[in-house]
């Protein structure tokens, strides 16, 4: 591409490395990054307003589905005589890969800026400049902390003038989102993800105080949100390019004060204008108490909802600052979503102080029996830079793994406060996956879906994804995709490059073997689903989890040996008062 006479901006959302040291990249990856979409929208707004003395061009690259052509990008920027590479939305586990890319660009004297949760979280919660951030500055990389709304024009001007600062820190000056340029990615980028789904945020910030979370220390606890007009602009811009499926990335849309106005607008688009949009969102465990929330979510097009379950152990929830989770109400909440044919999937954290391999297996069996949950994904409790957990361990000098690439919630990165060894912790994590995704329980999930009116194709697809990615790819589902792409030259620099014949032979064999296992799993799940859907009696299926009215005293009945923390009742009462 010829860029003379323009100012090229290349936005890259980096991937990270697998355990063999290769970049995780797919033919089709999961949901496109909202950070990439948000920054692309801001850059294109600057381009539309001609804020520089040159036309601005912008490319958005998601490395999870696109190989970064470093040499080609360098050639483009050298041809233009100016430009900027932005490494966008960089999480802690992606920071090593981001730095490896930055080194190659900086060696060619290409301006580079790195932003995202690792930079922002580290500057927000830790003293001074951490070594990996100082290394970036020493390379001439610019660090951007905070959010870019209202600041992109100034950043581009500095890059154009060659006056980029070492650090831009806006953590104490978070912008309002109303009337700001909206997140957007062109269709040619969205089609590289599975399901033709894109993402956007209707708001940022979260009022809760979960100790493992980085969001409250980067985006704040105050709700900042886009208006219904902004959300409609996002929807219509994507519908115009044939995209009608969305992931709303708000950490908790139920606490967005404008949720009803947003839902009403989406209902209008669906019922008046005939735009068949659908979306997935994240909410808390008490959203069913909010009048009309679930009813309007369903009418607005919600077909899947993600809930941070985290644990069914009251002490673990209090220890994590998850005081909003009332486990006695889990079943009632999930049944309310199923009444509207909405799939419920949840996250569950392994590694709280009371966890052991045995207790994890017990708790997962309780969930299978007691809760009408569809899909459950597990995470290892990880001290992410930017979280309160990390800050406390850092302050006490507790060992944490120095390899940031492992901070992907799929590796053990510190000692267990309850005494498990690292091997036991990993065993507990693996046990959780294998205990939940048995063929018998998938059959139960399909029976429940049949009785609640949820389509089997959706549930089979999600069960296949979450089960298959972990057991076949040995990757967390959020890191996975379809058809793994692996290049010899995309390995961590400190590891040797493999022999060309050995590399391609192993890659070909693994690809064939994995897809054979996928085919076997697809056939098994499809066969189970067809038998259930062809059985008239399955419409009336009921089990303990799906029986209405059995919601009281769940913890006392199922966890008799767990002594309830003295703060639990007070914390739950306070949250109940807030909800009312």
Short mmCIF file of N, CA, C and O in Angstrom, two decimals, residues 42 45-46 49 144 147-155 170 175-176 180-181:
data_model
loop_
_atom_site.label_atom_id
_atom_site.label_comp_id
_atom_site.label_asym_id
_atom_site.label_seq_id
_atom_site.Cartn_x
_atom_site.Cartn_y
_atom_site.Cartn_z
N UNK A 42 -11.89 6.46 17.37
CA UNK A 42 -11.31 7.76 17.71
C UNK A 42 -10.37 8.25 16.63
O UNK A 42 -10.37 9.45 16.27
N UNK A 45 -12.35 9.37 13.63
CA UNK A 45 -12.96 10.68 13.89
C UNK A 45 -11.96 11.79 13.62
O UNK A 45 -12.31 12.82 13.03
N UNK A 46 -10.71 11.61 14.07
CA UNK A 46 -9.66 12.61 13.79
C UNK A 46 -9.41 12.73 12.28
O UNK A 46 -9.18 13.83 11.77
N UNK A 49 -12.12 14.76 10.70
CA UNK A 49 -12.03 16.18 11.04
C UNK A 49 -10.75 16.84 10.53
O UNK A 49 -10.55 18.03 10.76
N UNK A 144 0.79 4.94 27.34
CA UNK A 144 -0.45 5.70 27.46
C UNK A 144 -1.31 5.04 28.53
O UNK A 144 -1.72 3.89 28.39
N UNK A 147 -7.77 6.60 29.37
CA UNK A 147 -8.63 6.45 28.20
C UNK A 147 -8.38 7.57 27.20
O UNK A 147 -8.04 8.69 27.58
N UNK A 148 -8.55 7.25 25.91
CA UNK A 148 -8.10 8.16 24.84
C UNK A 148 -9.17 9.11 24.35
O UNK A 148 -8.87 9.99 23.53
N UNK A 149 -10.41 8.97 24.82
CA UNK A 149 -11.45 9.92 24.40
C UNK A 149 -11.04 11.34 24.78
O UNK A 149 -10.68 11.61 25.93
N UNK A 150 -11.08 12.24 23.83
CA UNK A 150 -10.69 13.63 24.07
C UNK A 150 -9.20 13.87 24.01
O UNK A 150 -8.75 15.02 24.11
N UNK A 151 -8.39 12.81 23.83
CA UNK A 151 -6.92 12.95 23.84
C UNK A 151 -6.27 12.47 22.55
O UNK A 151 -5.07 12.66 22.35
N UNK A 152 -7.04 11.82 21.68
CA UNK A 152 -6.44 11.23 20.49
C UNK A 152 -5.86 12.29 19.56
O UNK A 152 -4.77 12.11 19.00
N UNK A 153 -6.57 13.40 19.40
CA UNK A 153 -6.06 14.46 18.52
C UNK A 153 -4.69 14.94 18.99
O UNK A 153 -3.76 15.09 18.18
N UNK A 154 -4.55 15.19 20.29
CA UNK A 154 -3.26 15.65 20.81
C UNK A 154 -2.17 14.62 20.63
O UNK A 154 -1.02 14.96 20.30
N UNK A 155 -2.49 13.34 20.82
CA UNK A 155 -1.50 12.28 20.64
C UNK A 155 -1.03 12.22 19.20
O UNK A 155 0.18 12.12 18.92
N UNK A 170 -3.55 9.73 32.11
CA UNK A 170 -4.86 10.37 32.31
C UNK A 170 -5.72 9.58 33.30
O UNK A 170 -6.95 9.69 33.28
N UNK A 175 -12.65 10.42 31.09
CA UNK A 175 -13.59 11.22 30.30
C UNK A 175 -15.03 10.74 30.43
O UNK A 175 -15.30 9.57 30.72
N UNK A 176 -15.96 11.64 30.21
CA UNK A 176 -17.34 11.25 30.00
C UNK A 176 -17.44 10.64 28.60
O UNK A 176 -16.70 11.01 27.69
N UNK A 180 -19.11 11.10 22.54
CA UNK A 180 -17.77 10.80 22.03
C UNK A 180 -17.88 9.89 20.80
O UNK A 180 -18.89 9.21 20.61
N UNK A 181 -16.85 9.86 19.96
CA UNK A 181 -16.86 8.91 18.84
C UNK A 181 -17.06 7.49 19.35
O UNK A 181 -16.54 7.11 20.40
#
